[in-house]
Coordinates of C-alpha atoms and ligand atoms in Angstrom, one line a residue:
X26 CA 70.8 132.8 85.8
X27 CA 74.1 131.5 87.2
X28 CA 74.4 129.7 90.5
X29 CA 75.9 131.5 93.4
X30 CA 78.6 129.0 94.3
X31 CA 82.3 129.7 94.6
X32 CA 84.6 129.1 91.6
X33 CA 87.1 126.5 92.9
X34 CA 89.1 125.3 89.9
X35 CA 89.8 121.6 89.8
X36 CA 93.6 121.9 90.1
X37 CA 95.9 119.0 91.0
X38 CA 97.7 121.0 93.8
X39 CA 94.3 121.1 95.7
X40 CA 94.7 117.3 96.1
X41 CA 98.0 117.5 97.9
X42 CA 97.0 120.6 99.9
X43 CA 93.9 118.6 101.1
X44 CA 96.0 115.5 102.0
X45 CA 98.6 117.7 103.9
X46 CA 95.9 119.4 105.8
X47 CA 93.5 116.5 106.6
X48 CA 95.9 113.5 106.5
X49 CA 99.3 115.1 107.2
X50 CA 100.9 112.0 108.8
X51 CA 99.3 109.4 106.6
X52 CA 102.2 107.6 105.1
X53 CA 103.6 107.0 101.7
X54 CA 105.8 103.9 102.2
X55 CA 108.2 103.1 99.4
X56 CA 110.7 100.3 98.6
X57 CA 113.4 102.7 97.6
X58 CA 115.5 102.0 94.5
X59 CA 118.6 102.3 96.8
X60 CA 117.1 99.4 98.9
X61 CA 115.7 100.4 102.3
X62 CA 112.0 101.0 103.0
X63 CA 111.3 104.8 103.2
X64 CA 108.4 106.5 105.0
X65 CA 107.0 110.0 104.6
X66 CA 103.7 111.7 105.4
X67 CA 101.5 113.7 103.0
X68 CA 102.5 117.0 104.8
X69 CA 106.1 116.4 103.9
X70 CA 105.3 115.2 100.4
X71 CA 103.6 118.5 99.9
X72 CA 106.5 120.5 101.3
X73 CA 109.0 118.7 99.0
X74 CA 106.6 119.1 96.0
X75 CA 106.6 122.8 96.6
X76 CA 110.4 122.8 96.6
X77 CA 110.4 120.8 93.4
X78 CA 107.9 123.3 91.8
X79 CA 110.0 126.3 92.7
X80 CA 113.2 124.6 91.6
X81 CA 111.7 123.9 88.2
X82 CA 110.9 127.6 87.9
X83 CA 114.6 128.4 88.8
X84 CA 115.6 126.1 86.0
X85 CA 113.5 128.2 83.6
X86 CA 110.7 125.8 83.1
X87 CA 107.5 127.6 82.1
X88 CA 103.8 126.6 82.4
X89 CA 103.0 124.1 79.6
X90 CA 106.5 122.8 79.3
X91 CA 107.0 119.1 79.5
X92 CA 109.1 117.5 82.2
X93 CA 109.7 113.8 81.7
X94 CA 109.8 111.1 84.3
X95 CA 111.2 107.7 83.6
X96 CA 110.9 106.1 87.0
X97 CA 109.5 103.4 89.3
X98 CA 106.8 104.0 91.9
X99 CA 108.4 105.8 94.8
X100 CA 107.7 108.9 96.9
X101 CA 110.1 111.0 94.9
X102 CA 108.3 110.1 91.7
X103 CA 105.0 111.0 93.3
X104 CA 106.3 114.3 94.6
X105 CA 107.6 115.2 91.2
X106 CA 104.1 114.9 89.6
X107 CA 102.8 117.4 92.2
X108 CA 105.8 119.7 91.8
X109 CA 105.6 119.7 88.0
X110 CA 101.9 120.3 87.8
X111 CA 102.0 122.7 90.8
X112 CA 104.0 125.2 88.7
X113 CA 101.9 124.7 85.6
X114 CA 104.2 122.3 83.7
X115 CA 103.2 118.9 82.3
X116 CA 104.5 115.5 83.7
X117 CA 105.3 113.3 80.8
X118 CA 105.6 109.7 82.0
X119 CA 107.9 107.5 79.9
X120 CA 107.7 103.7 80.1
X121 CA 111.2 102.3 80.6
X122 CA 110.2 99.0 79.1
X123 CA 109.9 100.6 75.7
X124 CA 112.7 100.1 73.2
X125 CA 115.3 102.8 73.5
X126 CA 114.5 104.2 70.1
X127 CA 110.8 104.5 71.1
X128 CA 111.9 106.3 74.2
X129 CA 113.9 108.8 72.2
X130 CA 111.0 109.2 69.7
X131 CA 108.5 110.1 72.3
X132 CA 110.8 112.4 74.3
X133 CA 111.5 114.3 71.1
X134 CA 107.9 114.4 70.1
X135 CA 107.0 115.7 73.5
X136 CA 109.8 118.2 73.5
X137 CA 110.8 117.3 77.1
X138 CA 113.1 119.8 78.7
X139 CA 114.0 118.1 81.9
X140 CA 114.1 114.3 82.5
X141 CA 113.8 112.9 86.0
X142 CA 114.8 109.3 86.5
X143 CA 116.0 106.5 88.8
X144 CA 119.5 105.2 89.3
X145 CA 118.3 102.1 87.4
X146 CA 118.0 104.0 84.2
X147 CA 121.2 106.1 84.2
X148 CA 123.1 103.6 81.9
X149 CA 120.1 103.4 79.5
X150 CA 119.9 107.2 79.3
X151 CA 123.7 107.6 78.9
X152 CA 123.5 105.3 75.8
X153 CA 120.5 107.4 74.5
X154 CA 121.5 110.9 75.5
X155 CA 122.8 111.8 71.9
X156 CA 119.3 111.2 70.6
X157 CA 117.7 113.4 73.2
X158 CA 118.6 117.0 72.1
X159 CA 115.6 118.7 73.9
X160 CA 116.6 117.6 77.4
X161 CA 118.5 120.3 79.2
X162 CA 119.0 118.6 82.5
X163 CA 118.8 115.1 84.1
X164 CA 117.5 114.9 87.7
X165 CA 118.3 111.6 89.3
X166 CA 115.9 110.4 92.0
X167 CA 118.5 109.9 94.7
X168 CA 120.7 111.8 97.1
X169 CA 124.3 112.9 96.6
X170 CA 125.6 109.9 98.6
X171 CA 124.2 107.5 96.0
X172 CA 124.8 109.7 92.9
X173 CA 126.9 107.8 90.3
X174 CA 129.5 109.5 88.2
X175 CA 127.7 110.4 85.0
X176 CA 128.2 112.5 81.9
X177 CA 124.4 113.1 81.5
X178 CA 123.8 116.8 80.8
X179 CA 123.7 119.0 84.0
X180 CA 123.0 115.8 86.0
X181 CA 122.1 116.4 89.6
X182 CA 120.7 114.4 92.5
X183 CA 117.0 115.1 93.2
X184 CA 117.7 115.7 96.9
X185 CA 120.4 118.3 96.3
X186 CA 118.3 119.9 93.5
X187 CA 115.1 120.3 95.6
X188 CA 117.3 121.5 98.6
X189 CA 117.7 124.6 96.5
X190 CA 114.0 125.0 96.2
X191 CA 111.6 127.0 98.2
X192 CA 108.9 125.6 100.5
X193 CA 107.0 128.9 100.5
X194 CA 106.4 128.7 96.8
X195 CA 102.8 129.5 95.8
X196 CA 101.2 127.0 93.5
X197 CA 100.4 128.3 90.0
X198 CA 96.8 129.1 89.6
X199 CA 96.4 127.9 86.0
X200 CA 93.1 127.3 84.2
X201 CA 91.6 124.0 85.3
X202 CA 91.6 122.9 81.6
X203 CA 95.3 123.5 81.3
X204 CA 97.5 120.5 80.4
X205 CA 98.8 118.6 83.4
X206 CA 100.0 115.2 82.2
X207 CA 101.2 113.5 79.0
X208 CA 101.2 109.7 78.4
X209 CA 101.8 108.0 75.0
X210 CA 99.8 105.0 73.9
X211 CA 102.1 102.1 73.3
X212 CA 101.5 102.3 69.6
X213 CA 101.5 98.6 68.7
X214 CA 100.7 99.9 65.2
X215 CA 102.1 103.2 63.9
X216 CA 103.8 105.8 66.0
X217 CA 102.9 106.3 69.6
X218 CA 100.3 109.0 70.2
X219 CA 100.3 111.4 73.1
X220 CA 97.3 111.7 75.4
X221 CA 97.3 115.0 77.1
X222 CA 95.4 115.1 80.5
X223 CA 94.2 118.3 82.1
X224 CA 94.0 119.2 85.7
X225 CA 90.3 119.0 85.5
X226 CA 90.2 115.6 83.8
X227 CA 92.6 114.2 86.4
X228 CA 90.7 115.5 89.4
X229 CA 87.3 114.3 88.1
X230 CA 88.6 110.9 87.0
X231 CA 90.3 110.4 90.4
X232 CA 87.2 111.5 92.3
X233 CA 85.2 108.9 90.4
X234 CA 87.9 106.3 91.1
X235 CA 87.7 106.8 94.9
X236 CA 84.1 105.7 95.0
X237 CA 83.1 102.3 96.5
X238 CA 82.3 100.6 93.2
X239 CA 85.7 101.6 91.8
X240 CA 88.9 101.5 93.9
X241 CA 86.9 102.1 97.1
X242 CA 89.4 104.4 98.7
X243 CA 89.0 106.1 102.1
X244 CA 91.1 107.3 105.0
X245 CA 91.3 103.8 106.4
X246 CA 92.5 102.2 103.1
X247 CA 96.0 101.1 102.4
X248 CA 96.6 100.8 98.7
X249 CA 99.6 99.3 96.9
X250 CA 99.7 100.2 93.2
X251 CA 101.7 97.5 91.5
X252 CA 100.6 99.4 88.3
X253 CA 103.5 101.8 87.6
X254 CA 102.9 105.6 87.5
X255 CA 104.2 105.4 83.9
X256 CA 101.4 103.0 82.9
X257 CA 98.4 104.9 81.8
X258 CA 98.4 107.7 84.4
X259 CA 98.8 105.3 87.3
X260 CA 95.2 104.4 87.0
X261 CA 94.5 107.6 89.0
X262 CA 96.2 106.3 92.2
X263 CA 98.8 109.1 92.4
X264 CA 95.8 111.4 92.9
X265 CA 93.0 109.3 94.3
X266 CA 95.1 107.9 97.2
X267 CA 96.2 111.3 98.6
X268 CA 92.7 112.7 97.8
X269 CA 91.1 110.2 100.1
X270 CA 93.8 110.0 102.7
X271 CA 94.7 106.4 101.9
X272 CA 98.1 105.1 102.9
X273 CA 100.1 104.6 99.8
X274 CA 102.6 101.7 99.4
X275 CA 105.0 102.1 96.5
X276 CA 106.8 99.0 95.4
X277 CA 109.7 100.6 93.7
X278 CA 111.6 98.5 91.2
X279 CA 110.7 95.1 92.6
X280 CA 107.5 93.7 91.2
X281 CA 108.2 90.0 91.4
X282 CA 105.7 87.8 93.4
X283 CA 107.8 87.5 96.5
X284 CA 108.6 91.2 96.8
X285 CA 105.0 92.3 96.2
X286 CA 103.7 89.7 98.7
X287 CA 106.2 90.9 101.3
X288 CA 105.0 94.5 101.1
X289 CA 101.3 93.5 101.0
X290 CA 101.8 91.7 104.3
X291 CA 104.3 94.0 106.1
X292 CA 102.2 97.2 105.3
X293 CA 98.9 95.4 105.8
X294 CA 97.6 96.5 102.4
X295 CA 93.8 96.4 101.8
X296 CA 93.5 97.3 98.1
X297 CA 95.9 96.7 95.3
X298 CA 95.8 97.2 91.5
X299 CA 97.8 95.8 88.6
X300 CA 97.8 93.9 85.3
X301 CA 97.1 90.1 85.1
X302 CA 100.8 89.2 84.5
X303 CA 101.8 90.6 88.0
X304 CA 98.9 88.7 89.6
X305 CA 100.0 85.6 87.8
X306 CA 103.5 85.9 89.3
X307 CA 102.0 86.7 92.8
X308 CA 99.7 83.7 92.7
X309 CA 102.5 81.4 91.6
X310 CA 104.6 82.6 94.5
X311 CA 101.7 82.1 96.9
X312 CA 101.0 78.6 95.7
X313 CA 104.6 77.5 95.8
X314 CA 105.3 78.9 99.3
X315 CA 101.8 78.1 100.7
X316 CA 101.1 81.7 101.7
X317 CA 97.9 83.5 102.7
X318 CA 96.8 87.1 102.8
X319 CA 96.2 88.6 106.2
X320 CA 94.8 92.0 105.2
X321 CA 94.1 92.2 101.5
X322 CA 90.4 92.7 100.6
X323 CA 90.3 94.0 97.1
X324 CA 92.4 93.5 94.0
X325 CA 91.8 95.5 90.9
X326 CA 92.8 93.7 87.7
X327 CA 92.9 95.4 84.3
X328 CA 95.0 96.3 81.3
X329 CA 94.2 93.0 79.7
X330 CA 91.5 90.5 80.3
X331 CA 91.7 88.8 83.8
X332 CA 91.4 85.1 83.2
X333 CA 88.5 83.5 85.0
X334 CA 90.8 81.0 86.7
X335 CA 92.7 83.9 88.2
X336 CA 89.5 85.5 89.5
X337 CA 88.3 82.2 91.0
X338 CA 91.6 81.6 92.7
X339 CA 91.7 85.1 94.3
X340 CA 88.1 84.8 95.5
X341 CA 87.7 81.2 96.4
X342 CA 91.2 80.2 97.6
X343 CA 92.4 83.5 99.1
X344 CA 89.2 85.4 100.0
X345 CA 90.2 88.5 98.0
X346 CA 87.5 90.3 96.0
X347 CA 88.4 90.9 92.4
X348 CA 87.4 94.1 90.6
X349 CA 87.9 93.5 86.9
X350 CA 88.5 96.8 85.2
X351 CA 88.8 98.0 81.7
X352 CA 90.3 101.2 80.4
X353 CA 92.9 102.7 78.1
X354 CA 95.4 105.6 78.2
X355 CA 92.9 107.7 76.3
X356 CA 90.4 107.4 79.2
X357 CA 92.7 108.5 82.0
X358 CA 92.5 105.4 82.0
X359 CA 89.6 103.7 83.7
X360 CA 86.4 103.1 81.7
X361 CA 84.6 100.4 83.6
X362 CA 85.1 98.3 86.7
X363 CA 83.5 95.2 88.0
X364 CA 81.6 95.7 91.1
X365 CA 78.3 93.8 91.6
X366 CA 74.9 95.6 91.4
X367 CA 72.1 94.6 93.8
X368 CA 70.0 93.1 90.9
X369 CA 72.8 90.5 90.8
X370 CA 73.5 90.3 94.5
X371 CA 72.3 86.8 95.1
X372 CA 74.5 85.2 92.5
X373 CA 76.9 82.6 93.8
X374 CA 79.5 80.2 92.4
X375 CA 79.8 79.8 88.6
X376 CA 77.0 82.4 87.9
X377 CA 78.8 85.0 90.0
X378 CA 82.1 84.4 88.2
X379 CA 80.3 84.7 84.8
X380 CA 79.6 88.3 85.8
X381 CA 83.0 88.9 87.4
X382 CA 84.7 87.8 84.2
X383 CA 83.1 90.8 82.5
X384 CA 84.8 94.1 82.6
X385 CA 82.2 95.7 84.8
X386 CA 80.1 98.8 84.3
X387 CA 80.9 102.4 83.6
X388 CA 81.2 104.8 86.6
X389 CA 79.7 108.3 86.6
X390 CA 81.9 110.4 84.1
X391 CA 81.9 107.7 81.5
X392 CA 79.2 107.3 78.8
X393 CA 79.4 104.1 76.9
X394 CA 77.8 102.6 73.8
X395 CA 78.3 99.7 71.3
X396 CA 77.7 100.6 67.7
X397 CA 77.7 98.8 64.4
X398 CA 80.2 100.0 61.7
X399 CA 77.8 102.7 60.6
X400 CA 77.5 104.2 64.1
X401 CA 74.0 102.8 64.9
X402 CA 73.6 101.6 68.5
X403 CA 73.5 97.8 69.1
X404 CA 71.3 96.4 71.9
X405 CA 72.4 95.8 75.4
X406 CA 71.6 92.1 75.5
X407 CA 74.9 90.6 76.6
X408 CA 75.2 88.8 73.2
X409 CA 75.4 91.3 70.4
X410 CA 79.0 92.5 69.7
X411 CA 79.7 96.1 68.7
X412 CA 82.4 98.7 68.5
X413 CA 82.8 100.1 72.0
X414 CA 82.7 103.9 72.2
X415 CA 83.0 106.3 75.1
X416 CA 82.5 109.9 76.0
X417 CA 83.3 111.8 79.2
X418 CA 85.3 114.6 80.9
X419 CA 88.4 112.4 81.2
X420 CA 88.3 110.9 77.7
X421 CA 90.6 112.2 75.0
X422 CA 89.2 114.7 72.5
X423 CA 92.3 114.5 70.3
X424 CA 96.0 113.5 70.5
X425 CA 99.0 115.8 71.2
X426 CA 100.0 117.9 68.3
X427 CA 96.9 116.8 66.4
X428 CA 98.3 113.4 65.5
X429 CA 95.6 111.1 64.1
X430 CA 93.3 114.1 63.3
X431 CA 89.7 114.1 64.5
X432 CA 89.3 111.1 66.7
X433 CA 85.6 111.5 67.7
X434 CA 82.6 110.3 65.7
X435 CA 79.6 112.3 64.6
X436 CA 78.1 111.9 68.1
X437 CA 81.3 113.1 69.9
X438 CA 82.2 109.5 71.0
X439 CA 85.7 108.1 70.9
X440 CA 86.0 104.6 69.3
X441 CA 88.1 102.5 71.6
X442 CA 89.1 100.0 69.0
X443 CA 87.7 97.3 71.2
X444 CA 84.8 95.0 70.4
X445 CA 82.4 94.3 73.3
X446 CA 78.9 93.2 74.4
X447 CA 76.9 95.1 77.1
X448 CA 74.3 93.1 79.0
X449 CA 70.9 94.4 80.3
X450 CA 72.5 95.3 83.7
X451 CA 75.1 97.5 81.9
X452 CA 78.0 95.0 82.4
X453 CA 80.4 95.3 79.5
X454 CA 82.5 92.5 78.2
X455 CA 85.4 92.9 75.9
X456 CA 85.4 90.1 73.3
X457 CA 88.5 91.4 71.5
X458 CA 90.6 94.2 70.2
X459 CA 89.1 94.8 66.7
X460 CA 92.5 93.8 65.2
X461 CA 92.8 90.6 67.3
X462 CA 89.4 89.1 66.7
X463 CA 89.6 85.9 64.6
X464 CA 87.5 86.1 61.4
X465 CA 86.6 82.5 60.5
X466 CA 84.3 82.1 57.5
X467 CA 82.7 85.5 58.1
X468 CA 82.0 84.8 61.8
X469 CA 84.0 86.2 64.7
X470 CA 85.8 84.1 67.3
X471 CA 87.0 85.9 70.5
X472 CA 90.7 85.3 71.2
X473 CA 90.1 86.4 74.8
X474 CA 87.5 83.7 75.5
X475 CA 89.8 81.0 74.1
X476 CA 92.7 82.3 76.2
X477 CA 90.6 82.3 79.3
X478 CA 89.5 78.8 78.8
X479 CA 93.0 77.5 78.0
X480 CA 94.5 79.0 81.2
X481 CA 91.8 77.2 83.2
X482 CA 93.7 74.0 82.3
X483 CA 95.7 73.0 85.4
X484 CA 99.0 72.7 83.5
X485 CA 98.8 76.0 81.6
X486 CA 100.5 79.2 83.0
X487 CA 99.7 81.5 80.1
X488 CA 97.9 81.3 76.7
X489 CA 97.6 83.4 73.6
X490 CA 95.4 82.9 70.5
X491 CA 96.1 84.3 67.1
X492 CA 94.3 83.9 63.8
X493 CA 96.3 82.1 61.2
X494 CA 95.6 81.7 57.5
X495 CA 93.2 79.0 56.4
X496 CA 92.4 78.4 52.7
X497 CA 88.7 77.7 53.3
X498 CA 87.8 79.8 56.4
X499 CA 90.3 82.7 55.8
X500 CA 91.4 82.5 59.4
X501 CA 91.4 79.9 62.2
X502 CA 92.6 80.1 65.8
X503 CA 96.0 78.9 66.8
X504 CA 96.5 78.4 70.5
X505 CA 100.0 79.1 72.0
X506 CA 100.6 78.0 75.6
X507 CA 103.3 78.2 78.2
X508 CA 103.2 75.3 80.7
X509 CA 103.4 76.0 84.4
X510 CA 106.8 75.5 85.9
X511 CA 107.7 71.8 86.1
X512 CA 104.5 70.7 84.2
X513 CA 104.1 69.5 80.7
X514 CA 101.1 69.8 78.4
X515 CA 100.2 68.3 75.0
X516 CA 98.0 69.7 72.3
X517 CA 95.7 66.7 72.6
X518 CA 95.3 67.2 76.3
X519 CA 94.4 70.8 76.1
X520 CA 92.0 70.4 73.2
X521 CA 90.2 67.6 75.0
X522 CA 89.9 69.9 78.0
X523 CA 88.4 72.7 75.9
X524 CA 86.0 70.5 73.9
X525 CA 82.4 70.8 75.2
X526 CA 83.2 74.1 77.0
X527 CA 82.9 76.2 73.8
X528 CA 81.2 76.1 70.5
X529 CA 82.7 73.4 68.4
X530 CA 83.7 75.7 65.6
X531 CA 85.6 77.9 68.1
X532 CA 88.0 75.1 69.0
X533 CA 91.6 76.0 68.0
X534 CA 92.9 74.1 65.0
X535 CA 96.2 73.5 66.7
X536 CA 98.1 74.1 69.9
X537 CA 101.8 75.1 70.1
X538 CA 103.7 74.7 73.4
X539 CA 106.3 77.4 73.9
X540 CA 108.7 78.5 76.7
X541 CA 107.6 82.1 76.7
X542 CA 105.0 84.4 75.2
X543 CA 106.2 87.9 74.3
X544 CA 104.8 90.9 76.2
X545 CA 104.4 94.6 75.4
X546 CA 106.0 97.3 77.5
X547 CA 102.8 97.4 79.6
X548 CA 102.8 93.6 80.3
X549 CA 100.2 92.6 77.7
X550 CA 100.6 89.7 75.3
X551 CA 102.3 91.1 72.3
X552 CA 100.1 89.7 69.5
X553 CA 102.0 91.6 66.8
X554 CA 105.3 89.9 67.7
X555 CA 103.5 86.5 68.1
X556 CA 102.0 86.8 64.7
X557 CA 105.5 87.6 63.3
X558 CA 106.9 84.6 65.1
X559 CA 104.3 82.3 63.6
X560 CA 104.4 84.0 60.1
X561 CA 105.6 80.9 58.3
X562 CA 103.5 78.5 60.4
X563 CA 101.0 76.4 58.6
X564 CA 98.0 74.7 60.2
X565 CA 98.0 70.9 60.0
X566 CA 96.2 69.6 56.9
X567 CA 96.3 73.0 55.0
Ligands
ADP896 P1 98.9 100.1 76.7 O1 98.9 99.0 75.7 O2 99.9 101.2 76.6 O3 98.7 99.6 78.1 P2 96.3 101.0 77.0 O4 96.4 100.8 78.5 O5 95.7 102.3 76.6 O6 97.6 100.9 76.3 O7 95.5 99.8 76.4 C1 94.2 99.8 76.3 C2 93.6 98.5 75.8 O8 93.9 97.4 76.6 C3 92.1 98.5 75.7 O9 91.7 99.2 74.5 C4 91.8 97.0 75.7 O10 92.0 96.5 74.4 C5 92.9 96.5 76.6 N1 92.3 96.2 77.9 C6 92.5 97.0 79.0 N2 91.8 96.4 80.0 C7 91.3 95.3 79.6 C8 90.5 94.2 80.2 N3 90.2 94.2 81.5 N4 90.1 93.2 79.4 C9 90.4 93.2 78.1 N5 91.2 94.1 77.5 C10 91.6 95.1 78.2

């Protein structure tokens, strides 16, 4: 027997319809690429998204076609996602920090037909246009007054283009399982792979993200996503903020500490989200300038491990609660987030930070397990490592165009490629990427733990650990550090600091001080590049 409830497909346009009807004047505030701060309410975001949708139809775009965006976080970029999905097409976010050849590769693989972009990236695209044969038109997120002369094919300013659109357009009523978004994994090994989100997966994931233990969004929230829309589906914020009526503050192209701080204060932001590197820049700015937060309550940190020192500084010095999150493009992207359960409610000081340092627990919609190599479950005791696997309505079932073949195990779980422990309370802790863990004499050493400890040293700004060849132990850890501005550090100093705080055999065999550590396009430490840079390096006494 079927239930007698209405069939209300989980389509993305329902989100902006709801925001426009319930929160019409709630603002989307952007630092525009042209410079000035721009304000618009959800009612008008919807109107403009309708124009965008109808204009895409006029350009011959069909449901299922891919429309690329290569752009910063602004209201226009947000509108375009609703416009594209609202007529049944698929937004394909491209990360501008990728190498030009990688951008061309994924645009071709995706078969993008239109590319929407910011003024910032016009020169990059002009240099690349010959390699982008599938793109029929470039829409530049600006108005005619700021439109640069360009030879890009059928280039038009977004404002004049949507002016020819129709506000009375009717959203496409596609199947809720239809494709809505496409985002490629950064592909540190092999070619990038496309993760294809559906309307349903985006709506369900975003609903989960609004909840108090996740982003904690509501009509009184003001959220600033430092995380770009092009990074792993904007961590849901392009959907979860309008869905909950939260005011949305878009930082545009300026993600340095001073610019982010200015917006956090001027717009009285209460929740923010981003990767550890942006928080590192923000904290350095605050320390240097002696600043405080007047409104910020919650900062979500994810994408790579949040160092304990960073969590402690936010909470103890600045009174901002840190929610440490883990996820990946394949998971829409959030898989776990670090709220505190009542069973742990009384923890204080170091014991509380022990928990906060973990990557949190899975929200409803994510099933999680740790397995051995044969797929047998490992115990949730907080000590036993296993392969972290996940299942859920917003977890990839396969990659675009079947790349990589079957990606699910016999139980229908996706192997994340991360190694983790889960404790008796369900708190998961990433110990490493399977490919980054250091295998010393048959035992595993967590590079993340060592990096966390190293950045707790008062003179260290950033740290990375890689395994290097050792004739007896196969691999031993090499610690690479960047000192804080104006400070110096020595290997001896750092090793003395680390001694006694970790198992003796985990202590790095050497420390190298460098000016800079390479990062990936999503702001993570680029271990691949680091390993290459230290290819001919030999440990002392080997
Ligand atoms: P990209 O490299 O394009 O950002 P993803 O966002 O999909 O790709 O990267 C996912 C990976 O990032 C995870 O599998 C995990 O290894 C790492 N990661 C994400 N969040 C955390 C975290 N909080 N702690 C440790 N590692 C993390």
